[in-house]
Amino acid sequence: MPGTIVSLRVRPGQRLSELKDQDSYSYELAIIYIGGRDQTELLEKYQRCLEVLSFDIEHIASAVN
């Protein structure tokens, strides 16, 4: 999409708990930079990003030692 840059912060199979600089309630999966002529175009591009970018997150029980 012209005027849009997506920087993924995760890779397939990566544990979210291993990400640096995250809090315990949310994780940064990607950063999206969007440029547009006006707010309407920005919102349309943002909505399209939400439709195209999909993340399947699987819960993995942590091992207790």
PDB file of N, CA and C in Angstrom:
ATOM      1  N   MET A   1       0.855  -1.160   0.000  1.00  0.00           N
ATOM      2  CA  MET A   1       0.000   0.000   0.000  1.00  0.00           C
ATOM      3  C   MET A   1       0.911   1.237   0.000  1.00  0.00           C
ATOM      4  N   PRO A   2       0.863   2.062  -1.016  1.00  0.00           N
ATOM      5  CA  PRO A   2       1.716   3.254  -1.066  1.00  0.00           C
ATOM      6  C   PRO A   2       1.509   4.146   0.159  1.00  0.00           C
ATOM      7  N   GLY A   3       2.607   4.672   0.677  1.00  0.00           N
ATOM      8  CA  GLY A   3       2.533   5.548   1.833  1.00  0.00           C
ATOM      9  C   GLY A   3       2.395   4.819   3.150  1.00  0.00           C
ATOM     10  N   THR A   4       2.651   3.505   3.142  1.00  0.00           N
ATOM     11  CA  THR A   4       2.513   2.704   4.364  1.00  0.00           C
ATOM     12  C   THR A   4       3.758   1.852   4.570  1.00  0.00           C
ATOM     13  N   ILE A   5       4.277   1.858   5.787  1.00  0.00           N
ATOM     14  CA  ILE A   5       5.414   1.016   6.153  1.00  0.00           C
ATOM     15  C   ILE A   5       4.999   0.190   7.362  1.00  0.00           C
ATOM     16  N   VAL A   6       5.218  -1.118   7.283  1.00  0.00           N
ATOM     17  CA  VAL A   6       4.907  -2.016   8.397  1.00  0.00           C
ATOM     18  C   VAL A   6       6.213  -2.626   8.886  1.00  0.00           C
ATOM     19  N   SER A   7       6.477  -2.486  10.165  1.00  0.00           N
ATOM     20  CA  SER A   7       7.658  -3.068  10.785  1.00  0.00           C
ATOM     21  C   SER A   7       7.195  -4.123  11.785  1.00  0.00           C
ATOM     22  N   LEU A   8       7.345  -5.396  11.413  1.00  0.00           N
ATOM     23  CA  LEU A   8       6.933  -6.477  12.310  1.00  0.00           C
ATOM     24  C   LEU A   8       7.922  -6.609  13.456  1.00  0.00           C
ATOM     25  N   ARG A   9       7.418  -6.810  14.644  1.00  0.00           N
ATOM     26  CA  ARG A   9       8.247  -6.955  15.843  1.00  0.00           C
ATOM     27  C   ARG A   9       8.325  -8.396  16.317  1.00  0.00           C
ATOM     28  N   VAL A  10       7.620  -9.298  15.644  1.00  0.00           N
ATOM     29  CA  VAL A  10       7.604 -10.717  16.026  1.00  0.00           C
ATOM     30  C   VAL A  10       7.859 -11.572  14.790  1.00  0.00           C
ATOM     31  N   ARG A  11       8.217 -12.823  15.041  1.00  0.00           N
ATOM     32  CA  ARG A  11       8.397 -13.780  13.949  1.00  0.00           C
ATOM     33  C   ARG A  11       7.618 -15.048  14.291  1.00  0.00           C
ATOM     34  N   PRO A  12       7.266 -15.844  13.299  1.00  0.00           N
ATOM     35  CA  PRO A  12       6.501 -17.073  13.556  1.00  0.00           C
ATOM     36  C   PRO A  12       7.198 -17.959  14.595  1.00  0.00           C
ATOM     37  N   GLY A  13       6.415 -18.443  15.540  1.00  0.00           N
ATOM     38  CA  GLY A  13       6.931 -19.341  16.570  1.00  0.00           C
ATOM     39  C   GLY A  13       7.569 -18.653  17.761  1.00  0.00           C
ATOM     40  N   GLN A  14       7.724 -17.354  17.703  1.00  0.00           N
ATOM     41  CA  GLN A  14       8.360 -16.625  18.801  1.00  0.00           C
ATOM     42  C   GLN A  14       7.400 -16.509  19.982  1.00  0.00           C
ATOM     43  N   ARG A  15       7.927 -16.707  21.177  1.00  0.00           N
ATOM     44  CA  ARG A  15       7.128 -16.517  22.393  1.00  0.00           C
ATOM     45  C   ARG A  15       7.035 -15.027  22.701  1.00  0.00           C
ATOM     46  N   LEU A  16       5.829 -14.555  22.893  1.00  0.00           N
ATOM     47  CA  LEU A  16       5.645 -13.134  23.185  1.00  0.00           C
ATOM     48  C   LEU A  16       6.312 -12.748  24.501  1.00  0.00           C
ATOM     49  N   SER A  17       6.390 -13.679  25.424  1.00  0.00           N
ATOM     50  CA  SER A  17       7.025 -13.400  26.714  1.00  0.00           C
ATOM     51  C   SER A  17       8.520 -13.131  26.574  1.00  0.00           C
ATOM     52  N   GLU A  18       9.108 -13.479  25.432  1.00  0.00           N
ATOM     53  CA  GLU A  18      10.535 -13.246  25.203  1.00  0.00           C
ATOM     54  C   GLU A  18      10.818 -11.868  24.599  1.00  0.00           C
ATOM     55  N   LEU A  19       9.783 -11.135  24.226  1.00  0.00           N
ATOM     56  CA  LEU A  19       9.982  -9.810  23.637  1.00  0.00           C
ATOM     57  C   LEU A  19      10.519  -8.844  24.680  1.00  0.00           C
ATOM     58  N   LYS A  20      11.396  -7.955  24.256  1.00  0.00           N
ATOM     59  CA  LYS A  20      11.971  -6.964  25.164  1.00  0.00           C
ATOM     60  C   LYS A  20      11.052  -5.753  25.276  1.00  0.00           C
ATOM     61  N   ASP A  21      11.143  -5.085  26.411  1.00  0.00           N
ATOM     62  CA  ASP A  21      10.446  -3.818  26.651  1.00  0.00           C
ATOM     63  C   ASP A  21       8.930  -3.908  26.490  1.00  0.00           C
ATOM     64  N   GLN A  22       8.321  -4.971  26.980  1.00  0.00           N
ATOM     65  CA  GLN A  22       6.867  -5.146  26.931  1.00  0.00           C
ATOM     66  C   GLN A  22       6.332  -5.135  28.361  1.00  0.00           C
ATOM     67  N   ASP A  23       5.063  -4.796  28.512  1.00  0.00           N
ATOM     68  CA  ASP A  23       4.475  -4.923  29.841  1.00  0.00           C
ATOM     69  C   ASP A  23       3.777  -6.278  29.936  1.00  0.00           C
ATOM     70  N   SER A  24       3.254  -6.603  31.079  1.00  0.00           N
ATOM     71  CA  SER A  24       2.695  -7.943  31.281  1.00  0.00           C
ATOM     72  C   SER A  24       1.266  -8.087  30.759  1.00  0.00           C
ATOM     73  N   TYR A  25       0.675  -7.019  30.244  1.00  0.00           N
ATOM     74  CA  TYR A  25      -0.717  -7.069  29.797  1.00  0.00           C
ATOM     75  C   TYR A  25      -0.895  -6.879  28.295  1.00  0.00           C
ATOM     76  N   SER A  26       0.140  -6.452  27.594  1.00  0.00           N
ATOM     77  CA  SER A  26       0.024  -6.235  26.147  1.00  0.00           C
ATOM     78  C   SER A  26       1.388  -6.421  25.490  1.00  0.00           C
ATOM     79  N   TYR A  27       1.361  -6.694  24.195  1.00  0.00           N
ATOM     80  CA  TYR A  27       2.585  -6.911  23.432  1.00  0.00           C
ATOM     81  C   TYR A  27       2.525  -6.124  22.141  1.00  0.00           C
ATOM     82  N   GLU A  28       3.661  -5.573  21.734  1.00  0.00           N
ATOM     83  CA  GLU A  28       3.772  -4.848  20.475  1.00  0.00           C
ATOM     84  C   GLU A  28       4.124  -5.855  19.388  1.00  0.00           C
ATOM     85  N   LEU A  29       3.201  -6.104  18.477  1.00  0.00           N
ATOM     86  CA  LEU A  29       3.412  -7.079  17.408  1.00  0.00           C
ATOM     87  C   LEU A  29       3.970  -6.427  16.155  1.00  0.00           C
ATOM     88  N   ALA A  30       3.613  -5.181  15.906  1.00  0.00           N
ATOM     89  CA  ALA A  30       4.076  -4.466  14.719  1.00  0.00           C
ATOM     90  C   ALA A  30       3.931  -2.969  14.944  1.00  0.00           C
ATOM     91  N   ILE A  31       4.699  -2.209  14.174  1.00  0.00           N
ATOM     92  CA  ILE A  31       4.549  -0.760  14.127  1.00  0.00           C
ATOM     93  C   ILE A  31       4.140  -0.422  12.702  1.00  0.00           C
ATOM     94  N   ILE A  32       3.105   0.395  12.566  1.00  0.00           N
ATOM     95  CA  ILE A  32       2.602   0.768  11.247  1.00  0.00           C
ATOM     96  C   ILE A  32       2.739   2.281  11.087  1.00  0.00           C
ATOM     97  N   TYR A  33       3.438   2.690  10.035  1.00  0.00           N
ATOM     98  CA  TYR A  33       3.568   4.099   9.673  1.00  0.00           C
ATOM     99  C   TYR A  33       2.692   4.328   8.450  1.00  0.00           C
ATOM    100  N   ILE A  34       1.747   5.247   8.552  1.00  0.00           N
ATOM    101  CA  ILE A  34       0.802   5.492   7.464  1.00  0.00           C
ATOM    102  C   ILE A  34       0.818   6.975   7.105  1.00  0.00           C
ATOM    103  N   GLY A  35       0.918   7.243   5.805  1.00  0.00           N
ATOM    104  CA  GLY A  35       0.818   8.609   5.304  1.00  0.00           C
ATOM    105  C   GLY A  35      -0.429   8.731   4.441  1.00  0.00           C
ATOM    106  N   GLY A  36      -1.036   9.899   4.446  1.00  0.00           N
ATOM    107  CA  GLY A  36      -2.230  10.100   3.629  1.00  0.00           C
ATOM    108  C   GLY A  36      -2.534  11.571   3.443  1.00  0.00           C
ATOM    109  N   ARG A  37      -3.411  11.854   2.510  1.00  0.00           N
ATOM    110  CA  ARG A  37      -3.782  13.242   2.204  1.00  0.00           C
ATOM    111  C   ARG A  37      -4.630  13.870   3.298  1.00  0.00           C
ATOM    112  N   ASP A  38      -5.443  13.041   3.960  1.00  0.00           N
ATOM    113  CA  ASP A  38      -6.349  13.562   4.980  1.00  0.00           C
ATOM    114  C   ASP A  38      -6.707  12.431   5.948  1.00  0.00           C
ATOM    115  N   GLN A  39      -7.495  12.766   6.955  1.00  0.00           N
ATOM    116  CA  GLN A  39      -7.864  11.790   7.977  1.00  0.00           C
ATOM    117  C   GLN A  39      -8.622  10.609   7.381  1.00  0.00           C
ATOM    118  N   THR A  40      -9.483  10.869   6.424  1.00  0.00           N
ATOM    119  CA  THR A  40     -10.258   9.792   5.799  1.00  0.00           C
ATOM    120  C   THR A  40      -9.339   8.770   5.145  1.00  0.00           C
ATOM    121  N   GLU A  41      -8.348   9.242   4.385  1.00  0.00           N
ATOM    122  CA  GLU A  41      -7.414   8.320   3.735  1.00  0.00           C
ATOM    123  C   GLU A  41      -6.591   7.551   4.761  1.00  0.00           C
ATOM    124  N   LEU A  42      -6.165   8.221   5.816  1.00  0.00           N
ATOM    125  CA  LEU A  42      -5.406   7.542   6.871  1.00  0.00           C
ATOM    126  C   LEU A  42      -6.235   6.426   7.507  1.00  0.00           C
ATOM    127  N   LEU A  43      -7.483   6.725   7.820  1.00  0.00           N
ATOM    128  CA  LEU A  43      -8.346   5.725   8.446  1.00  0.00           C
ATOM    129  C   LEU A  43      -8.634   4.558   7.504  1.00  0.00           C
ATOM    130  N   GLU A  44      -8.796   4.837   6.206  1.00  0.00           N
ATOM    131  CA  GLU A  44      -9.013   3.763   5.235  1.00  0.00           C
ATOM    132  C   GLU A  44      -7.790   2.853   5.147  1.00  0.00           C
ATOM    133  N   LYS A  45      -6.602   3.454   5.115  1.00  0.00           N
ATOM    134  CA  LYS A  45      -5.370   2.657   5.066  1.00  0.00           C
ATOM    135  C   LYS A  45      -5.198   1.852   6.354  1.00  0.00           C
ATOM    136  N   TYR A  46      -5.504   2.477   7.483  1.00  0.00           N
ATOM    137  CA  TYR A  46      -5.397   1.773   8.761  1.00  0.00           C
ATOM    138  C   TYR A  46      -6.336   0.566   8.791  1.00  0.00           C
ATOM    139  N   GLN A  47      -7.567   0.754   8.351  1.00  0.00           N
ATOM    140  CA  GLN A  47      -8.535  -0.350   8.323  1.00  0.00           C
ATOM    141  C   GLN A  47      -8.043  -1.467   7.416  1.00  0.00           C
ATOM    142  N   ARG A  48      -7.479  -1.105   6.279  1.00  0.00           N
ATOM    143  CA  ARG A  48      -6.943  -2.110   5.348  1.00  0.00           C
ATOM    144  C   ARG A  48      -5.794  -2.880   6.000  1.00  0.00           C
ATOM    145  N   CYS A  49      -4.944  -2.196   6.752  1.00  0.00           N
ATOM    146  CA  CYS A  49      -3.857  -2.872   7.473  1.00  0.00           C
ATOM    147  C   CYS A  49      -4.421  -3.889   8.457  1.00  0.00           C
ATOM    148  N   LEU A  50      -5.473  -3.521   9.171  1.00  0.00           N
ATOM    149  CA  LEU A  50      -6.085  -4.448  10.122  1.00  0.00           C
ATOM    150  C   LEU A  50      -6.634  -5.683   9.418  1.00  0.00           C
ATOM    151  N   GLU A  51      -7.161  -5.499   8.208  1.00  0.00           N
ATOM    152  CA  GLU A  51      -7.704  -6.629   7.449  1.00  0.00           C
ATOM    153  C   GLU A  51      -6.600  -7.544   6.925  1.00  0.00           C
ATOM    154  N   VAL A  52      -5.485  -6.964   6.500  1.00  0.00           N
ATOM    155  CA  VAL A  52      -4.412  -7.732   5.857  1.00  0.00           C
ATOM    156  C   VAL A  52      -3.489  -8.394   6.877  1.00  0.00           C
ATOM    157  N   LEU A  53      -3.172  -7.686   7.943  1.00  0.00           N
ATOM    158  CA  LEU A  53      -2.256  -8.229   8.951  1.00  0.00           C
ATOM    159  C   LEU A  53      -3.038  -9.108   9.916  1.00  0.00           C
ATOM    160  N   SER A  54      -2.688 -10.361   9.951  1.00  0.00           N
ATOM    161  CA  SER A  54      -3.356 -11.252  10.902  1.00  0.00           C
ATOM    162  C   SER A  54      -2.298 -11.992  11.704  1.00  0.00           C
ATOM    163  N   PHE A  55      -2.557 -12.121  12.972  1.00  0.00           N
ATOM    164  CA  PHE A  55      -1.653 -12.816  13.872  1.00  0.00           C
ATOM    165  C   PHE A  55      -2.446 -13.900  14.583  1.00  0.00           C
ATOM    166  N   ASP A  56      -1.963 -15.133  14.508  1.00  0.00           N
ATOM    167  CA  ASP A  56      -2.558 -16.234  15.260  1.00  0.00           C
ATOM    168  C   ASP A  56      -1.720 -16.426  16.511  1.00  0.00           C
ATOM    169  N   ILE A  57      -2.335 -16.208  17.652  1.00  0.00           N
ATOM    170  CA  ILE A  57      -1.617 -16.306  18.922  1.00  0.00           C
ATOM    171  C   ILE A  57      -2.119 -17.525  19.665  1.00  0.00           C
ATOM    172  N   GLU A  58      -1.193 -18.402  19.979  1.00  0.00           N
ATOM    173  CA  GLU A  58      -1.516 -19.661  20.649  1.00  0.00           C
ATOM    174  C   GLU A  58      -1.049 -19.590  22.096  1.00  0.00           C
ATOM    175  N   HIS A  59      -1.931 -19.940  23.009  1.00  0.00           N
ATOM    176  CA  HIS A  59      -1.563 -19.978  24.421  1.00  0.00           C
ATOM    177  C   HIS A  59      -0.710 -21.218  24.681  1.00  0.00           C
ATOM    178  N   ILE A  60       0.424 -21.017  25.322  1.00  0.00           N
ATOM    179  CA  ILE A  60       1.311 -22.120  25.685  1.00  0.00           C
ATOM    180  C   ILE A  60       1.492 -22.065  27.192  1.00  0.00           C
ATOM    181  N   ALA A  61       1.145 -23.138  27.857  1.00  0.00           N
ATOM    182  CA  ALA A  61       1.301 -23.188  29.312  1.00  0.00           C
ATOM    183  C   ALA A  61       2.783 -23.105  29.650  1.00  0.00           C
ATOM    184  N   SER A  62       3.120 -22.277  30.620  1.00  0.00           N
ATOM    185  CA  SER A  62       4.525 -22.142  31.006  1.00  0.00           C
ATOM    186  C   SER A  62       4.938 -23.324  31.867  1.00  0.00           C
ATOM    187  N   ALA A  63       6.173 -23.713  31.707  1.00  0.00           N
ATOM    188  CA  ALA A  63       6.718 -24.839  32.471  1.00  0.00           C
ATOM    189  C   ALA A  63       7.035 -24.379  33.885  1.00  0.00           C
ATOM    190  N   VAL A  64       6.679 -25.168  34.845  1.00  0.00           N
ATOM    191  CA  VAL A  64       6.965 -24.863  36.246  1.00  0.00           C
ATOM    192  C   VAL A  64       8.064 -25.802  36.709  1.00  0.00           C
ATOM    193  N   ASN A  65       9.143 -25.219  37.232  1.00  0.00           N
ATOM    194  CA  ASN A  65      10.275 -26.046  37.705  1.00  0.00           C
ATOM    195  C   ASN A  65      10.183 -26.269  39.182  1.00  0.00           C
TER     196      ASN A  65
END
